[in-house]
Amino acid sequence: NTEANTDKTVPVVLVHGILSNIDELSEAKLWFSENLNGEVYLFEIGNGVLDSAMKNMTWQLDAFTRSLESFIPLKNQKFHLIGFSQGGLLSRAYVETNEGQRVKTLMTFGTPHMGVYYYSDDGIYSKDAQNRWSYTNYWKDPYNMPLYLENSSFLPAINGEIESPYTLYKKIDYFVMVWSPFDDIIRPIESGKYEFFSENTDVIVPLTMSEAFKHNNIGI
């Protein structure tokens, strides 16, 4: 298949997660390099470990976008974009907030697409916390959705939970979410496949029954 063979030469961009850097993507780079013919590039968010946690997601998205857009080897090229954990959220946000259809495939590994929740803490939604720590921008308290929707500075907009121009619709060829039922970081683990708790409960809402699916927030 000529089209399939050509697609294998598409460059690949890998994005690390929280408290990480490009050094931890070396094995992933090796795997993709061995299985695809396209060049594999690693992108570091700011200074890596510290900035990936201590800079808010809007700052990180801006830093990633500027790095990507100024990267000469990818100038005017389409590429596959692959994000790990928090890097998957950044990757999806990049696709949603940019007009050009440069990304062919968006793939995420263990990414909290619908947010994370471990315990209730209203302080997480304070301006100081939202500006200071990346994870607060996708902390989603099912027991206090009004506070989340009003004060969370990142996830509600890219998930279409509030009025927003952002969408994946018609911007990529494929969207692949890889998740694990043994994930010990993301809670709920189903967030990795775009599912989350029902409001005021710990019951998971299946994707096809969710508001995100009904309102086509994912763009499928």
Short mmCIF file of C-alpha atoms in Angstrom, two decimals:
data_model
loop_
_atom_site.label_atom_id
_atom_site.label_comp_id
_atom_site.label_asym_id
_atom_site.label_seq_id
_atom_site.Cartn_x
_atom_site.Cartn_y
_atom_site.Cartn_z
CA ASN A 1 0.00 0.00 0.00
CA THR A 2 1.78 3.15 -1.22
CA GLU A 3 -0.15 5.47 1.09
CA ALA A 4 0.69 3.39 4.16
CA ASN A 5 4.38 3.27 3.24
CA THR A 6 4.46 7.02 2.73
CA ASP A 7 2.78 7.56 6.08
CA LYS A 8 5.64 5.73 7.80
CA THR A 9 8.02 8.55 6.85
CA VAL A 10 5.99 11.13 8.78
CA PRO A 11 8.06 12.65 11.62
CA VAL A 12 7.12 11.84 15.22
CA VAL A 13 7.11 14.29 18.13
CA LEU A 14 7.24 12.91 21.70
CA VAL A 15 6.18 15.01 24.71
CA HIS A 16 7.09 14.06 28.29
CA GLY A 17 4.82 14.27 31.31
CA ILE A 18 4.89 15.91 34.74
CA LEU A 19 8.13 15.77 36.78
CA SER A 20 9.88 14.38 33.74
CA ASN A 21 12.16 15.42 30.89
CA ILE A 22 13.38 14.22 27.50
CA ASP A 23 15.91 11.86 29.11
CA GLU A 24 13.04 9.66 30.25
CA LEU A 25 11.79 9.37 26.67
CA SER A 26 14.93 7.64 25.38
CA GLU A 27 13.38 4.15 25.34
CA ALA A 28 10.22 5.44 23.68
CA LYS A 29 12.30 7.21 21.05
CA LEU A 30 14.21 4.00 20.36
CA TRP A 31 10.97 2.02 19.94
CA PHE A 32 9.38 4.49 17.56
CA SER A 33 12.65 4.89 15.62
CA GLU A 34 12.81 1.12 15.11
CA ASN A 35 9.17 0.82 14.03
CA LEU A 36 8.74 3.94 11.88
CA ASN A 37 10.88 5.42 9.15
CA GLY A 38 10.22 9.03 10.10
CA GLU A 39 12.52 11.05 12.33
CA VAL A 40 11.64 11.05 16.04
CA TYR A 41 12.01 14.33 17.94
CA LEU A 42 11.86 14.91 21.69
CA PHE A 43 10.47 18.16 23.08
CA GLU A 44 11.23 19.37 26.57
CA ILE A 45 8.78 21.63 28.38
CA GLY A 46 10.81 24.55 29.73
CA ASN A 47 13.59 23.09 31.85
CA GLY A 48 11.85 19.72 32.09
CA VAL A 49 11.31 18.32 35.58
CA LEU A 50 10.65 21.55 37.47
CA ASP A 51 8.72 23.51 34.85
CA SER A 52 6.53 20.52 34.00
CA ALA A 53 5.16 20.68 37.55
CA MET A 54 5.68 24.25 38.74
CA LYS A 55 4.41 26.09 35.67
CA ASN A 56 0.71 26.16 34.89
CA MET A 57 -0.64 24.39 31.83
CA THR A 58 -1.26 27.61 29.89
CA TRP A 59 2.40 28.57 30.32
CA GLN A 60 3.49 25.10 29.28
CA LEU A 61 1.22 25.09 26.23
CA ASP A 62 2.61 28.44 25.13
CA ALA A 63 6.20 27.25 25.64
CA PHE A 64 5.55 24.01 23.75
CA THR A 65 3.77 25.78 20.90
CA ARG A 66 6.58 28.31 20.45
CA SER A 67 9.21 25.55 20.47
CA LEU A 68 7.28 23.46 17.98
CA GLU A 69 6.49 26.30 15.61
CA SER A 70 10.10 27.51 15.55
CA PHE A 71 11.60 24.04 15.06
CA ILE A 72 13.08 24.20 11.57
CA PRO A 73 13.10 20.42 10.76
CA LEU A 74 9.30 20.38 11.13
CA LYS A 75 8.63 23.60 9.25
CA ASN A 76 5.59 23.17 6.97
CA GLN A 77 5.49 19.42 7.70
CA LYS A 78 2.79 17.19 9.09
CA PHE A 79 3.77 14.96 11.98
CA HIS A 80 2.49 12.43 14.51
CA LEU A 81 2.17 13.89 18.02
CA ILE A 82 2.56 11.53 20.98
CA GLY A 83 2.18 12.65 24.58
CA PHE A 84 2.82 10.78 27.81
CA SER A 85 0.66 11.48 30.87
CA GLN A 86 0.40 15.27 31.29
CA GLY A 87 2.22 15.59 27.96
CA GLY A 88 -0.84 14.06 26.33
CA LEU A 89 -2.98 16.93 27.62
CA LEU A 90 -0.48 19.44 26.26
CA SER A 91 -0.45 17.64 22.93
CA ARG A 92 -4.24 17.62 22.66
CA ALA A 93 -4.40 21.27 23.71
CA TYR A 94 -1.85 22.12 21.02
CA VAL A 95 -4.01 20.51 18.35
CA GLU A 96 -7.18 22.16 19.64
CA THR A 97 -5.76 25.68 19.94
CA ASN A 98 -3.96 25.82 16.59
CA GLU A 99 -5.67 26.38 13.27
CA GLY A 100 -3.30 24.56 10.94
CA GLN A 101 -3.93 20.85 10.46
CA ARG A 102 -0.32 19.77 10.93
CA VAL A 103 -0.90 16.76 13.19
CA LYS A 104 -1.85 13.52 11.46
CA THR A 105 -2.13 11.26 14.50
CA LEU A 106 -2.58 12.29 18.11
CA MET A 107 -1.63 9.48 20.49
CA THR A 108 -1.68 9.66 24.28
CA PHE A 109 -0.35 7.27 26.91
CA GLY A 110 -1.86 7.31 30.40
CA THR A 111 -3.20 10.82 29.95
CA PRO A 112 -5.79 12.27 32.36
CA HIS A 113 -8.06 13.55 29.59
CA MET A 114 -11.02 14.01 31.90
CA GLY A 115 -8.94 15.16 34.85
CA VAL A 116 -7.68 13.63 38.08
CA TYR A 117 -9.29 13.44 41.51
CA TYR A 118 -7.93 12.06 44.77
CA TYR A 119 -9.67 14.10 47.48
CA SER A 120 -11.69 17.30 47.83
CA ASP A 121 -9.71 20.47 48.45
CA ASP A 122 -11.26 23.81 47.50
CA GLY A 123 -7.85 25.44 47.81
CA ILE A 124 -6.75 23.72 44.62
CA TYR A 125 -9.03 26.11 42.73
CA SER A 126 -7.56 29.27 44.26
CA LYS A 127 -5.83 31.67 41.86
CA ASP A 128 -2.51 31.05 43.56
CA ALA A 129 -2.73 27.27 43.21
CA GLN A 130 -3.99 27.49 39.62
CA ASN A 131 -1.06 29.73 38.69
CA ARG A 132 1.56 27.76 40.59
CA TRP A 133 1.05 24.03 39.92
CA SER A 134 0.24 22.28 36.65
CA TYR A 135 -1.83 19.45 38.13
CA THR A 136 -4.30 21.90 39.68
CA ASN A 137 -5.34 22.89 36.15
CA TYR A 138 -6.78 19.42 35.51
CA TRP A 139 -7.84 18.54 39.07
CA LYS A 140 -11.54 17.77 38.69
CA ASP A 141 -13.59 17.41 41.87
CA PRO A 142 -16.81 15.51 41.06
CA TYR A 143 -18.22 16.66 44.39
CA ASN A 144 -17.75 20.33 43.57
CA MET A 145 -18.28 20.71 39.83
CA PRO A 146 -19.46 24.35 39.98
CA LEU A 147 -16.17 25.41 41.62
CA TYR A 148 -14.18 23.36 39.09
CA LEU A 149 -16.02 24.82 36.10
CA GLU A 150 -15.70 28.37 37.38
CA ASN A 151 -12.10 28.39 38.59
CA SER A 152 -10.14 25.66 36.79
CA SER A 153 -8.03 27.56 34.30
CA PHE A 154 -7.33 24.86 31.71
CA LEU A 155 -9.27 21.61 31.47
CA PRO A 156 -12.88 22.87 31.21
CA ALA A 157 -11.97 24.93 28.13
CA ILE A 158 -10.08 22.26 26.20
CA ASN A 159 -12.74 19.67 27.12
CA GLY A 160 -15.60 21.88 25.98
CA GLU A 161 -17.19 21.81 29.43
CA ILE A 162 -17.55 25.58 29.26
CA GLU A 163 -18.04 27.76 26.20
CA SER A 164 -14.87 27.48 24.21
CA PRO A 165 -13.69 27.60 20.57
CA TYR A 166 -11.40 24.62 21.04
CA THR A 167 -12.08 21.25 19.42
CA LEU A 168 -10.37 18.29 17.75
CA TYR A 169 -13.06 18.21 15.07
CA LYS A 170 -11.53 17.83 11.58
CA LYS A 171 -8.04 18.66 12.88
CA ILE A 172 -6.44 15.21 12.93
CA ASP A 173 -6.71 11.94 11.02
CA TYR A 174 -6.53 9.67 14.07
CA PHE A 175 -6.85 10.00 17.85
CA VAL A 176 -5.47 7.04 19.82
CA MET A 177 -5.74 6.81 23.61
CA VAL A 178 -3.63 4.17 25.35
CA TRP A 179 -4.53 3.46 28.98
CA SER A 180 -3.89 0.75 31.55
CA PRO A 181 -6.24 -0.79 34.12
CA PHE A 182 -3.17 -1.05 36.38
CA ASP A 183 -2.31 2.66 36.30
CA ASP A 184 -1.36 3.71 39.84
CA ILE A 185 -0.99 7.43 39.10
CA ILE A 186 -4.20 8.59 37.42
CA ARG A 187 -7.43 8.47 39.39
CA PRO A 188 -9.74 7.45 38.02
CA ILE A 189 -7.71 5.32 35.62
CA GLU A 190 -10.60 5.59 33.15
CA SER A 191 -9.68 9.24 32.60
CA GLY A 192 -7.04 7.88 30.25
CA LYS A 193 -9.83 6.81 27.88
CA TYR A 194 -11.95 9.95 28.29
CA GLU A 195 -14.19 8.69 31.10
CA PHE A 196 -14.78 10.11 34.57
CA PHE A 197 -16.88 9.95 37.71
CA SER A 198 -20.52 10.91 37.56
CA GLU A 199 -21.16 14.13 39.48
CA ASN A 200 -21.29 13.61 43.28
CA THR A 201 -20.47 9.90 42.99
CA ASP A 202 -17.55 7.54 42.40
CA VAL A 203 -19.40 5.80 39.55
CA ILE A 204 -17.65 5.93 36.15
CA VAL A 205 -19.73 7.20 33.23
CA PRO A 206 -18.97 5.22 30.03
CA LEU A 207 -17.68 7.37 27.18
CA THR A 208 -20.70 6.90 24.92
CA MET A 209 -23.03 7.98 27.75
CA SER A 210 -21.01 11.02 28.76
CA GLU A 211 -21.81 14.65 28.05
CA ALA A 212 -18.45 14.95 26.30
CA PHE A 213 -19.58 12.33 23.78
CA LYS A 214 -23.14 13.61 23.42
CA HIS A 215 -21.93 17.15 22.69
CA ASN A 216 -19.08 15.91 20.48
CA ASN A 217 -16.48 17.69 22.55
CA ILE A 218 -13.85 15.22 21.36
CA GLY A 219 -14.63 15.85 17.70
CA ILE A 220 -15.52 12.31 16.69
#
